[in-house]
């Protein structure tokens, strides 16, 4: 994998300077999001020497050391150095525990390695909070966490050789200033490519190489197969339920109401029997879960109804491919529809998914508002996302470029006027402010 510039690298640099060995760092993320590559690159660039232990594939001799030699760290580090033929230098070497969830014992020992203070420690993992991956161990408090997401739009543009567009977009956002037709059209064109390719590093590299969506789709098919293999391996006992939810995501998102309806899996399906499966997909960072906030206020989590949720794919490029799983790329009409701005049935699905992805990347937990009141239409409303800003709430609606009205948003703003910060519509046109609502092009979701 050739090098892609990632913002999280700077966050790791900050950790290294700030921590000076007092904490380890754990980089969490979905499989194939680039964790191992990033940590190898960081270890090579920022340290005099490094050792990488891949627990998905570590020899038994190394694993045994964590049980037999951990009480004598002089011996432990000497053996490790000899096994990997790497000289370790005090305060100038790093040891990377790759896929640490596969060997919880190593994670438990982080406390003692960090206390020892000789070397820095970096861990990578996915499914890191699942019960079976932390069973019988004490989670070290000396561990800082960093979440790694697919490439965002700016990182995608960097890969395409464009370093100037996003800083200019930020200026326009800050001043609520339109870009103008020509520039907006160009940015939307780039954004459409980003939506289709997604942010998984292998897919982006493949696209940069040849601009061939067919080759990119093949990469994404392989990643989706890997996810399915992981379900079989790591969700043993309830894998059928995880598969059922995962396979149903595109169909659920393509409906007008995007809440996940378990009745589509089976008439007898109940949330409590599927709850672990939703959690598994969320912990694997394969999906971004969005909960219904039944009483919207600055503490959105306080009124979250966890049984009513929308399930977005964590990478929109993977959703585009997942929607046509098992069919050749040439039969996937979403590519054509997005490229030629002809989205219809799936417009909501793709645009909502990318908005969820960008909001999550900006650090927001995802919430929506849904109230069904057949007796009083004034109380009947559906708001796609709610975020908190300045101690208040801001509703966000996703619309097509040709939308006619925003009655749910109007009702919501009236009902919760005292709790409101700003109101946003994300759509495919340029910046405009009207009726007290800030209309932003969908690519500006990254600034919210």
Short mmCIF file of N, CA, C and O in Angstrom, two decimals, residues 204-317:
data_model
loop_
_atom_site.label_atom_id
_atom_site.label_comp_id
_atom_site.label_asym_id
_atom_site.label_seq_id
_atom_site.Cartn_x
_atom_site.Cartn_y
_atom_site.Cartn_z
N UNK A 204 -9.03 3.73 -2.54
CA UNK A 204 -8.56 5.05 -2.98
C UNK A 204 -7.29 4.90 -3.82
O UNK A 204 -7.15 5.52 -4.89
N UNK A 205 -6.37 4.08 -3.37
CA UNK A 205 -5.12 3.87 -4.10
C UNK A 205 -5.40 3.30 -5.49
O UNK A 205 -4.82 3.73 -6.49
N UNK A 206 -6.33 2.36 -5.55
CA UNK A 206 -6.71 1.75 -6.84
C UNK A 206 -7.29 2.81 -7.77
O UNK A 206 -7.00 2.84 -8.96
N UNK A 207 -8.11 3.71 -7.21
CA UNK A 207 -8.74 4.74 -8.03
C UNK A 207 -7.72 5.75 -8.54
O UNK A 207 -7.74 6.14 -9.71
N UNK A 208 -6.83 6.17 -7.65
CA UNK A 208 -5.80 7.15 -8.04
C UNK A 208 -4.94 6.58 -9.16
O UNK A 208 -4.53 7.28 -10.09
N UNK A 209 -4.70 5.27 -9.10
CA UNK A 209 -3.83 4.59 -10.07
C UNK A 209 -4.40 4.65 -11.48
O UNK A 209 -3.69 4.92 -12.44
N UNK A 210 -5.71 4.37 -11.62
CA UNK A 210 -6.23 4.23 -12.98
C UNK A 210 -7.59 4.83 -13.23
O UNK A 210 -8.14 4.70 -14.33
N UNK A 211 -8.22 5.49 -12.19
CA UNK A 211 -9.57 6.06 -12.34
C UNK A 211 -10.56 5.04 -12.89
O UNK A 211 -11.48 5.36 -13.63
N UNK A 212 -10.35 3.77 -12.50
CA UNK A 212 -11.17 2.67 -13.02
C UNK A 212 -12.13 2.20 -11.93
O UNK A 212 -11.72 1.51 -10.99
N UNK A 213 -13.41 2.58 -12.06
CA UNK A 213 -14.39 2.21 -11.03
C UNK A 213 -14.58 0.70 -10.94
O UNK A 213 -14.91 0.17 -9.87
N UNK A 214 -14.40 -0.01 -12.05
CA UNK A 214 -14.52 -1.47 -12.03
C UNK A 214 -13.47 -2.10 -11.13
O UNK A 214 -13.77 -2.98 -10.31
N UNK A 215 -12.22 -1.63 -11.24
CA UNK A 215 -11.13 -2.15 -10.41
C UNK A 215 -11.36 -1.77 -8.94
O UNK A 215 -11.09 -2.57 -8.03
N UNK A 216 -11.88 -0.56 -8.73
CA UNK A 216 -12.17 -0.11 -7.36
C UNK A 216 -13.27 -0.99 -6.75
O UNK A 216 -13.19 -1.40 -5.59
N UNK A 217 -14.28 -1.29 -7.54
CA UNK A 217 -15.39 -2.12 -7.05
C UNK A 217 -14.89 -3.50 -6.65
O UNK A 217 -15.34 -4.06 -5.64
N UNK A 218 -13.94 -4.04 -7.41
CA UNK A 218 -13.38 -5.36 -7.08
C UNK A 218 -12.67 -5.32 -5.73
O UNK A 218 -12.78 -6.25 -4.92
N UNK A 219 -11.95 -4.22 -5.46
CA UNK A 219 -11.29 -4.04 -4.15
C UNK A 219 -12.33 -4.03 -3.04
O UNK A 219 -12.19 -4.70 -2.00
N UNK A 220 -13.43 -3.28 -3.26
CA UNK A 220 -14.46 -3.16 -2.23
C UNK A 220 -15.18 -4.50 -2.01
O UNK A 220 -15.54 -4.84 -0.88
N UNK A 221 -15.37 -5.27 -3.09
CA UNK A 221 -15.98 -6.61 -2.94
C UNK A 221 -15.12 -7.47 -2.01
O UNK A 221 -15.63 -8.21 -1.17
N UNK A 222 -13.79 -7.36 -2.18
CA UNK A 222 -12.87 -8.16 -1.34
C UNK A 222 -12.96 -7.74 0.12
O UNK A 222 -12.92 -8.58 1.03
N UNK A 223 -13.08 -6.42 0.36
CA UNK A 223 -13.19 -5.94 1.74
C UNK A 223 -14.51 -6.44 2.37
O UNK A 223 -14.52 -6.90 3.52
N UNK A 224 -15.60 -6.38 1.60
CA UNK A 224 -16.89 -6.87 2.12
C UNK A 224 -16.83 -8.37 2.42
O UNK A 224 -17.39 -8.84 3.41
N UNK A 225 -16.10 -9.11 1.58
CA UNK A 225 -15.94 -10.56 1.84
C UNK A 225 -15.15 -10.77 3.13
O UNK A 225 -15.47 -11.65 3.94
N UNK A 226 -14.12 -9.95 3.34
CA UNK A 226 -13.33 -10.04 4.57
C UNK A 226 -14.22 -9.79 5.79
O UNK A 226 -14.13 -10.49 6.81
N UNK A 227 -15.12 -8.79 5.69
CA UNK A 227 -16.03 -8.51 6.79
C UNK A 227 -16.93 -9.71 7.08
O UNK A 227 -17.19 -10.06 8.23
N UNK A 228 -17.39 -10.34 6.01
CA UNK A 228 -18.24 -11.52 6.19
C UNK A 228 -17.45 -12.66 6.84
O UNK A 228 -17.97 -13.36 7.72
N UNK A 229 -16.20 -12.82 6.43
CA UNK A 229 -15.35 -13.86 7.05
C UNK A 229 -15.16 -13.57 8.54
O UNK A 229 -15.16 -14.48 9.37
N UNK A 230 -15.00 -12.28 8.87
CA UNK A 230 -14.83 -11.88 10.27
C UNK A 230 -16.08 -12.21 11.10
O UNK A 230 -15.97 -12.62 12.25
N UNK A 231 -17.25 -12.00 10.49
CA UNK A 231 -18.49 -12.33 11.19
C UNK A 231 -18.50 -13.81 11.53
O UNK A 231 -18.78 -14.21 12.67
N UNK A 232 -18.16 -14.64 10.55
CA UNK A 232 -18.14 -16.10 10.77
C UNK A 232 -17.17 -16.47 11.89
O UNK A 232 -17.43 -17.35 12.70
N UNK A 233 -16.04 -15.75 11.92
CA UNK A 233 -14.97 -16.09 12.86
C UNK A 233 -15.21 -15.52 14.26
O UNK A 233 -15.00 -16.18 15.26
N UNK A 234 -15.65 -14.25 14.32
CA UNK A 234 -15.66 -13.55 15.60
C UNK A 234 -17.05 -13.31 16.19
O UNK A 234 -17.17 -12.77 17.28
N UNK A 235 -18.11 -13.69 15.45
CA UNK A 235 -19.47 -13.56 16.01
C UNK A 235 -20.09 -14.94 16.15
O UNK A 235 -21.30 -15.11 16.01
N UNK A 236 -19.24 -15.90 16.43
CA UNK A 236 -19.71 -17.29 16.51
C UNK A 236 -20.85 -17.40 17.51
O UNK A 236 -20.79 -16.86 18.61
N UNK A 237 -21.89 -18.11 17.09
CA UNK A 237 -23.05 -18.29 17.98
C UNK A 237 -24.22 -17.43 17.56
O UNK A 237 -25.37 -17.82 17.73
N UNK A 238 -23.93 -16.25 17.01
CA UNK A 238 -25.04 -15.41 16.53
C UNK A 238 -24.71 -14.81 15.16
O UNK A 238 -25.24 -13.79 14.76
N UNK A 239 -23.82 -15.49 14.44
CA UNK A 239 -23.39 -14.94 13.14
C UNK A 239 -24.54 -14.81 12.15
O UNK A 239 -24.56 -13.88 11.33
N UNK A 240 -25.54 -15.72 12.21
CA UNK A 240 -26.66 -15.64 11.26
C UNK A 240 -27.44 -14.33 11.45
O UNK A 240 -27.90 -13.73 10.48
N UNK A 241 -27.55 -13.90 12.70
CA UNK A 241 -28.27 -12.65 12.96
C UNK A 241 -27.46 -11.44 12.49
O UNK A 241 -28.02 -10.48 11.96
N UNK A 242 -26.14 -11.49 12.69
CA UNK A 242 -25.29 -10.39 12.21
C UNK A 242 -25.38 -10.31 10.68
O UNK A 242 -25.53 -9.22 10.12
N UNK A 243 -25.29 -11.46 10.01
CA UNK A 243 -25.41 -11.48 8.54
C UNK A 243 -26.76 -10.90 8.10
O UNK A 243 -26.82 -10.13 7.14
N UNK A 244 -27.82 -11.28 8.80
CA UNK A 244 -29.18 -10.83 8.42
C UNK A 244 -29.26 -9.30 8.49
O UNK A 244 -29.78 -8.64 7.58
N UNK A 245 -28.73 -8.73 9.58
CA UNK A 245 -28.76 -7.26 9.73
C UNK A 245 -27.88 -6.61 8.68
O UNK A 245 -28.29 -5.66 8.00
N UNK A 246 -26.66 -7.11 8.54
CA UNK A 246 -25.69 -6.53 7.60
C UNK A 246 -26.23 -6.55 6.17
O UNK A 246 -26.19 -5.55 5.45
N UNK A 247 -26.78 -7.70 5.77
CA UNK A 247 -27.29 -7.83 4.40
C UNK A 247 -28.52 -6.97 4.16
O UNK A 247 -28.81 -6.59 3.03
N UNK A 248 -29.24 -6.63 5.24
CA UNK A 248 -30.46 -5.83 5.08
C UNK A 248 -30.23 -4.33 5.06
O UNK A 248 -31.17 -3.57 4.79
N UNK A 249 -29.00 -3.88 5.32
CA UNK A 249 -28.75 -2.43 5.44
C UNK A 249 -29.16 -1.65 4.18
O UNK A 249 -29.89 -0.67 4.29
N UNK A 250 -28.72 -2.04 2.98
CA UNK A 250 -29.11 -1.23 1.80
C UNK A 250 -30.62 -1.13 1.62
O UNK A 250 -31.14 -0.05 1.33
N UNK A 251 -31.33 -2.24 1.83
CA UNK A 251 -32.79 -2.22 1.65
C UNK A 251 -33.44 -1.30 2.67
O UNK A 251 -34.38 -0.55 2.36
N UNK A 252 -32.96 -1.33 3.92
CA UNK A 252 -33.53 -0.47 4.97
C UNK A 252 -33.29 1.00 4.65
O UNK A 252 -34.17 1.84 4.84
N UNK A 253 -32.09 1.31 4.18
CA UNK A 253 -31.73 2.71 3.92
C UNK A 253 -32.41 3.26 2.66
O UNK A 253 -32.52 4.47 2.49
N UNK A 254 -32.83 2.37 1.76
CA UNK A 254 -33.45 2.87 0.52
C UNK A 254 -34.94 3.17 0.71
O UNK A 254 -35.59 3.69 -0.17
N UNK A 255 -35.47 2.87 1.92
CA UNK A 255 -36.87 3.21 2.20
C UNK A 255 -36.98 4.67 2.62
O UNK A 255 -36.00 5.27 3.06
N UNK A 256 -38.20 5.19 2.53
CA UNK A 256 -38.42 6.59 2.94
C UNK A 256 -38.09 6.75 4.43
O UNK A 256 -37.37 7.64 4.83
N UNK A 257 -38.63 5.86 5.24
CA UNK A 257 -38.28 5.84 6.67
C UNK A 257 -37.11 4.89 6.82
O UNK A 257 -37.23 3.70 6.56
N UNK A 258 -35.99 5.41 7.27
CA UNK A 258 -34.77 4.60 7.24
C UNK A 258 -34.49 3.85 8.53
O UNK A 258 -33.45 3.24 8.69
N UNK A 259 -35.43 3.91 9.48
CA UNK A 259 -35.24 3.15 10.72
C UNK A 259 -35.17 1.66 10.40
O UNK A 259 -35.88 1.16 9.52
N UNK A 260 -34.30 0.95 11.12
CA UNK A 260 -34.12 -0.48 10.85
C UNK A 260 -35.33 -1.25 11.40
O UNK A 260 -35.54 -1.29 12.60
N UNK A 261 -36.10 -1.85 10.49
CA UNK A 261 -37.29 -2.61 10.90
C UNK A 261 -36.94 -4.10 10.90
O UNK A 261 -36.72 -4.70 9.85
N UNK A 262 -36.90 -4.68 12.10
CA UNK A 262 -36.53 -6.10 12.22
C UNK A 262 -37.58 -7.01 11.59
O UNK A 262 -37.28 -8.13 11.21
N UNK A 263 -38.81 -6.51 11.44
CA UNK A 263 -39.86 -7.33 10.82
C UNK A 263 -39.50 -7.71 9.39
O UNK A 263 -40.03 -8.67 8.84
N UNK A 264 -38.56 -6.94 8.78
CA UNK A 264 -38.14 -7.28 7.41
C UNK A 264 -37.28 -8.55 7.41
O UNK A 264 -37.15 -9.22 6.39
N UNK A 265 -36.68 -8.88 8.56
CA UNK A 265 -35.89 -10.11 8.67
C UNK A 265 -36.83 -11.28 8.95
O UNK A 265 -36.75 -12.33 8.34
N UNK A 266 -37.72 -11.05 9.93
CA UNK A 266 -38.68 -12.09 10.29
C UNK A 266 -39.79 -11.45 11.10
O UNK A 266 -39.56 -10.54 11.88
N UNK A 267 -41.00 -11.94 10.90
CA UNK A 267 -42.16 -11.39 11.63
C UNK A 267 -41.97 -11.55 13.15
O UNK A 267 -42.48 -10.78 13.94
N UNK A 268 -41.23 -12.61 13.54
CA UNK A 268 -41.04 -12.89 14.97
C UNK A 268 -39.82 -12.17 15.58
O UNK A 268 -39.61 -12.25 16.78
N UNK A 269 -39.04 -11.49 14.74
CA UNK A 269 -37.78 -10.89 15.24
C UNK A 269 -38.08 -9.81 16.28
O UNK A 269 -38.94 -8.96 16.08
N UNK A 270 -37.34 -9.85 17.39
CA UNK A 270 -37.47 -8.86 18.46
C UNK A 270 -36.10 -8.24 18.72
O UNK A 270 -35.07 -8.90 18.64
N UNK A 271 -36.12 -6.94 19.09
CA UNK A 271 -34.85 -6.22 19.25
C UNK A 271 -33.92 -6.91 20.25
O UNK A 271 -32.73 -7.05 20.01
N UNK A 272 -34.47 -7.38 21.38
CA UNK A 272 -33.59 -7.93 22.42
C UNK A 272 -32.79 -9.13 21.91
O UNK A 272 -31.67 -9.36 22.35
N UNK A 273 -33.36 -9.89 20.98
CA UNK A 273 -32.62 -11.06 20.48
C UNK A 273 -31.63 -10.69 19.38
O UNK A 273 -30.78 -11.48 19.00
N UNK A 274 -31.75 -9.45 18.86
CA UNK A 274 -30.81 -9.00 17.82
C UNK A 274 -29.84 -7.92 18.33
O UNK A 274 -28.95 -7.50 17.61
N UNK A 275 -30.04 -7.52 19.59
CA UNK A 275 -29.26 -6.39 20.11
C UNK A 275 -27.75 -6.63 20.00
O UNK A 275 -26.99 -5.75 19.58
N UNK A 276 -27.30 -7.84 20.38
CA UNK A 276 -25.86 -8.15 20.33
C UNK A 276 -25.32 -8.05 18.90
O UNK A 276 -24.15 -7.72 18.70
N UNK A 277 -26.16 -8.35 17.93
CA UNK A 277 -25.71 -8.31 16.53
C UNK A 277 -25.50 -6.87 16.07
O UNK A 277 -24.52 -6.57 15.37
N UNK A 278 -26.40 -5.97 16.47
CA UNK A 278 -26.19 -4.54 16.17
C UNK A 278 -24.92 -4.03 16.84
O UNK A 278 -24.13 -3.32 16.24
N UNK A 279 -24.75 -4.43 18.11
CA UNK A 279 -23.56 -4.00 18.86
C UNK A 279 -22.29 -4.51 18.18
O UNK A 279 -21.30 -3.78 18.05
N UNK A 280 -22.32 -5.77 17.72
CA UNK A 280 -21.14 -6.35 17.06
C UNK A 280 -20.72 -5.49 15.85
O UNK A 280 -19.55 -5.14 15.70
N UNK A 281 -21.69 -5.17 15.00
CA UNK A 281 -21.38 -4.38 13.79
C UNK A 281 -20.87 -2.99 14.14
O UNK A 281 -19.98 -2.45 13.48
N UNK A 282 -21.43 -2.42 15.21
CA UNK A 282 -21.00 -1.09 15.65
C UNK A 282 -19.59 -1.16 16.23
O UNK A 282 -18.73 -0.31 15.94
N UNK A 283 -19.31 -2.17 17.05
CA UNK A 283 -17.98 -2.33 17.65
C UNK A 283 -16.93 -2.63 16.59
O UNK A 283 -15.77 -2.22 16.73
N UNK A 284 -17.33 -3.33 15.55
CA UNK A 284 -16.39 -3.62 14.45
C UNK A 284 -16.15 -2.38 13.60
O UNK A 284 -15.29 -2.39 12.72
N UNK A 285 -16.90 -1.31 13.89
CA UNK A 285 -16.84 -0.04 13.15
C UNK A 285 -17.15 -0.24 11.66
O UNK A 285 -16.66 0.45 10.80
N UNK A 286 -18.00 -1.25 11.40
CA UNK A 286 -18.49 -1.52 10.05
C UNK A 286 -19.71 -0.64 9.77
O UNK A 286 -19.98 -0.28 8.64
N UNK A 287 -20.44 -0.28 10.85
CA UNK A 287 -21.62 0.57 10.69
C UNK A 287 -21.52 1.79 11.61
O UNK A 287 -20.77 1.78 12.60
N UNK A 288 -22.26 2.83 11.26
CA UNK A 288 -22.47 3.98 12.14
C UNK A 288 -23.93 3.94 12.57
O UNK A 288 -24.83 4.06 11.74
N UNK A 289 -24.15 3.74 13.86
CA UNK A 289 -25.52 3.62 14.37
C UNK A 289 -26.04 4.99 14.79
O UNK A 289 -25.31 5.78 15.38
N UNK A 290 -27.30 5.24 14.45
CA UNK A 290 -27.93 6.53 14.73
C UNK A 290 -29.21 6.26 15.53
O UNK A 290 -30.08 5.51 15.07
N UNK A 291 -29.31 6.83 16.74
CA UNK A 291 -30.43 6.51 17.64
C UNK A 291 -31.47 7.63 17.65
O UNK A 291 -31.14 8.80 17.46
N UNK A 292 -32.69 7.25 17.95
CA UNK A 292 -33.78 8.21 18.06
C UNK A 292 -33.70 8.93 19.41
O UNK A 292 -33.77 8.30 20.47
N UNK A 293 -33.52 10.26 19.37
CA UNK A 293 -33.53 11.07 20.60
C UNK A 293 -34.96 11.52 20.83
O UNK A 293 -35.46 12.42 20.15
N UNK A 294 -35.65 10.90 21.77
CA UNK A 294 -37.09 11.12 21.92
C UNK A 294 -37.43 12.47 22.56
O UNK A 294 -38.53 12.98 22.38
N UNK A 295 -36.48 13.04 23.31
CA UNK A 295 -36.71 14.35 23.93
C UNK A 295 -35.46 15.20 23.68
O UNK A 295 -34.60 15.32 24.55
N UNK A 296 -35.36 15.79 22.48
CA UNK A 296 -34.10 16.43 22.09
C UNK A 296 -33.70 17.57 23.01
O UNK A 296 -34.46 18.49 23.25
N UNK A 297 -32.52 17.49 23.55
CA UNK A 297 -31.91 18.60 24.29
C UNK A 297 -30.40 18.41 24.22
O UNK A 297 -29.93 17.47 23.57
N UNK A 298 -29.64 19.26 24.87
CA UNK A 298 -28.17 19.23 24.71
C UNK A 298 -27.58 17.89 25.12
O UNK A 298 -26.55 17.48 24.60
N UNK A 299 -28.23 17.17 26.05
CA UNK A 299 -27.76 15.83 26.41
C UNK A 299 -28.53 14.79 25.62
O UNK A 299 -29.41 14.11 26.15
N UNK A 300 -28.23 14.66 24.33
CA UNK A 300 -29.03 13.81 23.43
C UNK A 300 -29.07 12.36 23.91
O UNK A 300 -30.09 11.68 23.76
N UNK A 301 -27.98 11.88 24.49
CA UNK A 301 -27.91 10.48 24.91
C UNK A 301 -28.93 10.17 26.01
O UNK A 301 -29.36 9.02 26.16
N UNK A 302 -29.33 11.20 26.77
CA UNK A 302 -30.23 10.97 27.91
C UNK A 302 -31.60 10.49 27.47
O UNK A 302 -32.30 9.80 28.21
N UNK A 303 -32.02 10.86 26.24
CA UNK A 303 -33.35 10.44 25.79
C UNK A 303 -33.28 9.48 24.60
O UNK A 303 -34.24 9.32 23.87
N UNK A 304 -32.11 8.85 24.44
CA UNK A 304 -31.94 7.95 23.28
C UNK A 304 -32.76 6.67 23.46
O UNK A 304 -32.70 6.03 24.50
N UNK A 305 -33.52 6.35 22.42
CA UNK A 305 -34.24 5.08 22.38
C UNK A 305 -33.38 4.11 21.57
O UNK A 305 -33.37 4.16 20.34
N UNK A 306 -32.66 3.24 22.28
CA UNK A 306 -31.68 2.40 21.60
C UNK A 306 -32.31 1.30 20.76
O UNK A 306 -31.64 0.69 19.93
N UNK A 307 -33.60 1.06 20.97
CA UNK A 307 -34.28 0.05 20.16
C UNK A 307 -34.73 0.61 18.82
O UNK A 307 -35.07 -0.13 17.90
N UNK A 308 -34.75 1.96 18.70
CA UNK A 308 -35.14 2.59 17.43
C UNK A 308 -33.88 3.22 16.84
O UNK A 308 -33.38 4.22 17.34
N UNK A 309 -33.37 2.61 15.80
CA UNK A 309 -32.09 3.08 15.27
C UNK A 309 -32.03 2.97 13.75
O UNK A 309 -32.76 2.20 13.13
N UNK A 310 -31.15 3.80 13.20
CA UNK A 310 -30.82 3.69 11.78
C UNK A 310 -29.39 3.15 11.71
O UNK A 310 -28.57 3.46 12.56
N UNK A 311 -29.15 2.33 10.71
CA UNK A 311 -27.87 1.64 10.62
C UNK A 311 -27.21 2.05 9.30
O UNK A 311 -27.59 1.57 8.23
N UNK A 312 -26.26 2.98 9.37
CA UNK A 312 -25.55 3.42 8.17
C UNK A 312 -24.24 2.64 8.03
O UNK A 312 -23.63 2.26 9.02
N UNK A 313 -23.80 2.45 6.79
CA UNK A 313 -22.48 1.84 6.58
C UNK A 313 -21.42 2.87 6.95
O UNK A 313 -21.56 4.07 6.62
N UNK A 314 -20.34 2.44 7.60
CA UNK A 314 -19.29 3.36 8.02
C UNK A 314 -18.54 3.94 6.83
O UNK A 314 -17.94 5.01 6.94
N UNK A 315 -18.58 3.26 5.70
CA UNK A 315 -17.96 3.78 4.48
C UNK A 315 -18.98 3.75 3.35
O UNK A 315 -19.51 2.69 3.00
N UNK A 316 -19.27 4.92 2.78
CA UNK A 316 -20.33 5.01 1.77
C UNK A 316 -19.92 4.29 0.49
O UNK A 316 -20.77 3.72 -0.20
N UNK A 317 -18.64 4.30 0.16
CA UNK A 317 -18.17 3.54 -1.00
C UNK A 317 -18.49 2.05 -0.87
O UNK A 317 -18.90 1.39 -1.84
#
